[in-house]
Amino acid sequence: MGSADFGKAPKSDAGPGFEETVKRIDFTRVSPHELREIAREYYDMGKISQDTWLELSSELPTQTLNANGEVIDITEVTDDTDFNFVAYFSDRAEIARSIGTADEVEKMQDVLSFFALV
């Protein structure tokens, strides 16, 4: 009988896709500083447009609107505070679809696509 080799993982056909999934960034809990760094890397690699990079790296306002039109105070968010950018940009996309321009809607869709890309 052969002995089992528990020291080595069996070869997998999953490929690098699995590792990329494990390394995925949780954009519901990332600081503005981290988001800027990640966006800059993707911009430098040519994976996102300048408009998307500028949107992702711009400073947060002190207040924002959610998709229901309620004012949300985000003054406590600092450059190193975890923040839910997915919700923030999803709300902005919803507002843009309701009252914004086609350019604004496209810009928000590009930002949301970035979150799915990384």
JSON list of C-alpha atoms in Angstrom, two decimals:
[
{"chain": "A", "resi": 1, "resn": "MET", "atom": "CA", "xyz": [0.00, 0.00, 0.00]},
{"chain": "A", "resi": 2, "resn": "GLY", "atom": "CA", "xyz": [1.17, 3.50, -0.79]},
{"chain": "A", "resi": 3, "resn": "SER", "atom": "CA", "xyz": [1.38, 6.13, 1.86]},
{"chain": "A", "resi": 4, "resn": "ALA", "atom": "CA", "xyz": [-0.66, 9.30, 1.61]},
{"chain": "A", "resi": 5, "resn": "ASP", "atom": "CA", "xyz": [1.36, 12.49, 1.29]},
{"chain": "A", "resi": 6, "resn": "PHE", "atom": "CA", "xyz": [-0.40, 14.98, 3.51]},
{"chain": "A", "resi": 7, "resn": "GLY", "atom": "CA", "xyz": [2.38, 17.56, 3.18]},
{"chain": "A", "resi": 8, "resn": "LYS", "atom": "CA", "xyz": [1.42, 18.53, -0.36]},
{"chain": "A", "resi": 9, "resn": "ALA", "atom": "CA", "xyz": [-1.89, 19.81, -1.59]},
{"chain": "A", "resi": 10, "resn": "PRO", "atom": "CA", "xyz": [-3.30, 17.87, -4.51]},
{"chain": "A", "resi": 11, "resn": "LYS", "atom": "CA", "xyz": [-3.07, 19.59, -7.89]},
{"chain": "A", "resi": 12, "resn": "SER", "atom": "CA", "xyz": [-6.20, 21.51, -8.70]},
{"chain": "A", "resi": 13, "resn": "ASP", "atom": "CA", "xyz": [-7.72, 22.52, -11.98]},
{"chain": "A", "resi": 14, "resn": "ALA", "atom": "CA", "xyz": [-9.12, 25.63, -10.32]},
{"chain": "A", "resi": 15, "resn": "GLY", "atom": "CA", "xyz": [-6.15, 27.70, -11.53]},
{"chain": "A", "resi": 16, "resn": "PRO", "atom": "CA", "xyz": [-5.40, 31.26, -10.48]},
{"chain": "A", "resi": 17, "resn": "GLY", "atom": "CA", "xyz": [-9.08, 32.24, -10.47]},
{"chain": "A", "resi": 18, "resn": "PHE", "atom": "CA", "xyz": [-9.55, 30.68, -7.04]},
{"chain": "A", "resi": 19, "resn": "GLU", "atom": "CA", "xyz": [-6.62, 32.60, -5.55]},
{"chain": "A", "resi": 20, "resn": "GLU", "atom": "CA", "xyz": [-7.97, 35.84, -7.01]},
{"chain": "A", "resi": 21, "resn": "THR", "atom": "CA", "xyz": [-11.35, 35.17, -5.43]},
{"chain": "A", "resi": 22, "resn": "VAL", "atom": "CA", "xyz": [-9.74, 34.57, -2.04]},
{"chain": "A", "resi": 23, "resn": "LYS", "atom": "CA", "xyz": [-7.77, 37.80, -2.32]},
{"chain": "A", "resi": 24, "resn": "ARG", "atom": "CA", "xyz": [-10.83, 39.87, -3.30]},
{"chain": "A", "resi": 25, "resn": "ILE", "atom": "CA", "xyz": [-11.11, 43.18, -1.54]},
{"chain": "A", "resi": 26, "resn": "ASP", "atom": "CA", "xyz": [-14.20, 43.90, 0.54]},
{"chain": "A", "resi": 27, "resn": "PHE", "atom": "CA", "xyz": [-15.20, 47.34, -0.68]},
{"chain": "A", "resi": 28, "resn": "THR", "atom": "CA", "xyz": [-17.88, 47.48, 2.00]},
{"chain": "A", "resi": 29, "resn": "ARG", "atom": "CA", "xyz": [-15.06, 47.88, 4.56]},
{"chain": "A", "resi": 30, "resn": "VAL", "atom": "CA", "xyz": [-12.15, 49.78, 3.07]},
{"chain": "A", "resi": 31, "resn": "SER", "atom": "CA", "xyz": [-10.64, 53.14, 3.96]},
{"chain": "A", "resi": 32, "resn": "PRO", "atom": "CA", "xyz": [-10.56, 56.05, 1.51]},
{"chain": "A", "resi": 33, "resn": "HIS", "atom": "CA", "xyz": [-6.76, 55.85, 1.61]},
{"chain": "A", "resi": 34, "resn": "GLU", "atom": "CA", "xyz": [-6.79, 52.14, 0.65]},
{"chain": "A", "resi": 35, "resn": "LEU", "atom": "CA", "xyz": [-9.34, 52.75, -2.10]},
{"chain": "A", "resi": 36, "resn": "ARG", "atom": "CA", "xyz": [-7.16, 55.50, -3.61]},
{"chain": "A", "resi": 37, "resn": "GLU", "atom": "CA", "xyz": [-4.12, 53.20, -3.61]},
{"chain": "A", "resi": 38, "resn": "ILE", "atom": "CA", "xyz": [-6.00, 50.33, -5.24]},
{"chain": "A", "resi": 39, "resn": "ALA", "atom": "CA", "xyz": [-7.60, 52.63, -7.81]},
{"chain": "A", "resi": 40, "resn": "ARG", "atom": "CA", "xyz": [-4.23, 54.18, -8.63]},
{"chain": "A", "resi": 41, "resn": "GLU", "atom": "CA", "xyz": [-2.73, 50.74, -9.29]},
{"chain": "A", "resi": 42, "resn": "TYR", "atom": "CA", "xyz": [-5.58, 49.84, -11.64]},
{"chain": "A", "resi": 43, "resn": "TYR", "atom": "CA", "xyz": [-5.36, 53.21, -13.40]},
{"chain": "A", "resi": 44, "resn": "ASP", "atom": "CA", "xyz": [-1.58, 52.83, -13.84]},
{"chain": "A", "resi": 45, "resn": "MET", "atom": "CA", "xyz": [-2.15, 49.35, -15.34]},
{"chain": "A", "resi": 46, "resn": "GLY", "atom": "CA", "xyz": [-4.70, 50.81, -17.76]},
{"chain": "A", "resi": 47, "resn": "LYS", "atom": "CA", "xyz": [-7.59, 48.79, -16.32]},
{"chain": "A", "resi": 48, "resn": "ILE", "atom": "CA", "xyz": [-9.77, 51.79, -15.41]},
{"chain": "A", "resi": 49, "resn": "SER", "atom": "CA", "xyz": [-10.33, 55.17, -17.06]},
{"chain": "A", "resi": 50, "resn": "GLN", "atom": "CA", "xyz": [-9.12, 58.47, -15.70]},
{"chain": "A", "resi": 51, "resn": "ASP", "atom": "CA", "xyz": [-12.71, 59.46, -14.88]},
{"chain": "A", "resi": 52, "resn": "THR", "atom": "CA", "xyz": [-13.20, 56.30, -12.82]},
{"chain": "A", "resi": 53, "resn": "TRP", "atom": "CA", "xyz": [-9.88, 56.81, -11.05]},
{"chain": "A", "resi": 54, "resn": "LEU", "atom": "CA", "xyz": [-10.76, 60.44, -10.25]},
{"chain": "A", "resi": 55, "resn": "GLU", "atom": "CA", "xyz": [-14.16, 59.41, -8.88]},
{"chain": "A", "resi": 56, "resn": "LEU", "atom": "CA", "xyz": [-12.65, 56.67, -6.70]},
{"chain": "A", "resi": 57, "resn": "SER", "atom": "CA", "xyz": [-9.86, 58.88, -5.39]},
{"chain": "A", "resi": 58, "resn": "SER", "atom": "CA", "xyz": [-11.89, 62.03, -4.71]},
{"chain": "A", "resi": 59, "resn": "GLU", "atom": "CA", "xyz": [-12.48, 63.13, -1.13]},
{"chain": "A", "resi": 60, "resn": "LEU", "atom": "CA", "xyz": [-15.75, 62.15, 0.50]},
{"chain": "A", "resi": 61, "resn": "PRO", "atom": "CA", "xyz": [-18.19, 64.95, 1.26]},
{"chain": "A", "resi": 62, "resn": "THR", "atom": "CA", "xyz": [-19.27, 65.62, 4.83]},
{"chain": "A", "resi": 63, "resn": "GLN", "atom": "CA", "xyz": [-22.83, 64.66, 3.92]},
{"chain": "A", "resi": 64, "resn": "THR", "atom": "CA", "xyz": [-24.35, 62.51, 1.21]},
{"chain": "A", "resi": 65, "resn": "LEU", "atom": "CA", "xyz": [-27.77, 61.26, 0.15]},
{"chain": "A", "resi": 66, "resn": "ASN", "atom": "CA", "xyz": [-28.86, 57.66, 0.24]},
{"chain": "A", "resi": 67, "resn": "ALA", "atom": "CA", "xyz": [-31.09, 56.21, -2.49]},
{"chain": "A", "resi": 68, "resn": "ASN", "atom": "CA", "xyz": [-34.19, 57.26, -0.48]},
{"chain": "A", "resi": 69, "resn": "GLY", "atom": "CA", "xyz": [-33.07, 60.90, -0.51]},
{"chain": "A", "resi": 70, "resn": "GLU", "atom": "CA", "xyz": [-32.17, 60.95, 3.19]},
{"chain": "A", "resi": 71, "resn": "VAL", "atom": "CA", "xyz": [-29.17, 63.04, 4.21]},
{"chain": "A", "resi": 72, "resn": "ILE", "atom": "CA", "xyz": [-26.40, 60.93, 5.74]},
{"chain": "A", "resi": 73, "resn": "ASP", "atom": "CA", "xyz": [-23.70, 62.57, 7.85]},
{"chain": "A", "resi": 74, "resn": "ILE", "atom": "CA", "xyz": [-20.31, 61.04, 7.10]},
{"chain": "A", "resi": 75, "resn": "THR", "atom": "CA", "xyz": [-18.10, 63.60, 8.85]},
{"chain": "A", "resi": 76, "resn": "GLU", "atom": "CA", "xyz": [-16.69, 60.86, 11.10]},
{"chain": "A", "resi": 77, "resn": "VAL", "atom": "CA", "xyz": [-15.11, 59.08, 8.11]},
{"chain": "A", "resi": 78, "resn": "THR", "atom": "CA", "xyz": [-11.40, 59.86, 8.03]},
{"chain": "A", "resi": 79, "resn": "ASP", "atom": "CA", "xyz": [-8.79, 58.79, 5.50]},
{"chain": "A", "resi": 80, "resn": "ASP", "atom": "CA", "xyz": [-8.13, 55.64, 7.57]},
{"chain": "A", "resi": 81, "resn": "THR", "atom": "CA", "xyz": [-11.72, 54.78, 8.56]},
{"chain": "A", "resi": 82, "resn": "ASP", "atom": "CA", "xyz": [-13.37, 51.75, 6.97]},
{"chain": "A", "resi": 83, "resn": "PHE", "atom": "CA", "xyz": [-16.27, 52.87, 4.81]},
{"chain": "A", "resi": 84, "resn": "ASN", "atom": "CA", "xyz": [-18.89, 51.11, 2.69]},
{"chain": "A", "resi": 85, "resn": "PHE", "atom": "CA", "xyz": [-18.00, 52.41, -0.78]},
{"chain": "A", "resi": 86, "resn": "VAL", "atom": "CA", "xyz": [-20.29, 49.89, -2.48]},
{"chain": "A", "resi": 87, "resn": "ALA", "atom": "CA", "xyz": [-23.35, 51.34, -0.75]},
{"chain": "A", "resi": 88, "resn": "TYR", "atom": "CA", "xyz": [-22.11, 54.92, -1.24]},
{"chain": "A", "resi": 89, "resn": "PHE", "atom": "CA", "xyz": [-21.62, 54.55, -4.99]},
{"chain": "A", "resi": 90, "resn": "SER", "atom": "CA", "xyz": [-24.74, 52.37, -5.39]},
{"chain": "A", "resi": 91, "resn": "ASP", "atom": "CA", "xyz": [-26.79, 55.17, -3.83]},
{"chain": "A", "resi": 92, "resn": "ARG", "atom": "CA", "xyz": [-25.11, 57.70, -6.11]},
{"chain": "A", "resi": 93, "resn": "ALA", "atom": "CA", "xyz": [-25.87, 55.50, -9.13]},
{"chain": "A", "resi": 94, "resn": "GLU", "atom": "CA", "xyz": [-29.53, 55.20, -8.09]},
{"chain": "A", "resi": 95, "resn": "ILE", "atom": "CA", "xyz": [-29.81, 58.97, -7.65]},
{"chain": "A", "resi": 96, "resn": "ALA", "atom": "CA", "xyz": [-28.10, 59.52, -11.02]},
{"chain": "A", "resi": 97, "resn": "ARG", "atom": "CA", "xyz": [-30.61, 57.17, -12.68]},
{"chain": "A", "resi": 98, "resn": "SER", "atom": "CA", "xyz": [-33.46, 59.15, -11.12]},
{"chain": "A", "resi": 99, "resn": "ILE", "atom": "CA", "xyz": [-32.34, 62.75, -11.60]},
{"chain": "A", "resi": 100, "resn": "GLY", "atom": "CA", "xyz": [-28.85, 62.73, -13.10]},
{"chain": "A", "resi": 101, "resn": "THR", "atom": "CA", "xyz": [-27.43, 62.91, -16.58]},
{"chain": "A", "resi": 102, "resn": "ALA", "atom": "CA", "xyz": [-26.55, 59.95, -18.77]},
{"chain": "A", "resi": 103, "resn": "ASP", "atom": "CA", "xyz": [-22.86, 60.80, -18.23]},
{"chain": "A", "resi": 104, "resn": "GLU", "atom": "CA", "xyz": [-23.27, 60.65, -14.45]},
{"chain": "A", "resi": 105, "resn": "VAL", "atom": "CA", "xyz": [-25.10, 57.31, -14.69]},
{"chain": "A", "resi": 106, "resn": "GLU", "atom": "CA", "xyz": [-22.30, 55.90, -16.88]},
{"chain": "A", "resi": 107, "resn": "LYS", "atom": "CA", "xyz": [-19.63, 57.19, -14.50]},
{"chain": "A", "resi": 108, "resn": "MET", "atom": "CA", "xyz": [-21.30, 55.51, -11.51]},
{"chain": "A", "resi": 109, "resn": "GLN", "atom": "CA", "xyz": [-21.72, 52.25, -13.48]},
{"chain": "A", "resi": 110, "resn": "ASP", "atom": "CA", "xyz": [-18.00, 52.33, -14.30]},
{"chain": "A", "resi": 111, "resn": "VAL", "atom": "CA", "xyz": [-17.19, 52.77, -10.61]},
{"chain": "A", "resi": 112, "resn": "LEU", "atom": "CA", "xyz": [-19.47, 49.88, -9.61]},
{"chain": "A", "resi": 113, "resn": "SER", "atom": "CA", "xyz": [-17.89, 47.76, -12.35]},
{"chain": "A", "resi": 114, "resn": "PHE", "atom": "CA", "xyz": [-14.48, 48.48, -10.80]},
{"chain": "A", "resi": 115, "resn": "PHE", "atom": "CA", "xyz": [-15.67, 46.93, -7.53]},
{"chain": "A", "resi": 116, "resn": "ALA", "atom": "CA", "xyz": [-16.61, 43.77, -9.43]},
{"chain": "A", "resi": 117, "resn": "LEU", "atom": "CA", "xyz": [-13.29, 43.77, -11.33]},
{"chain": "A", "resi": 118, "resn": "VAL", "atom": "CA", "xyz": [-11.00, 43.86, -8.31]}
]
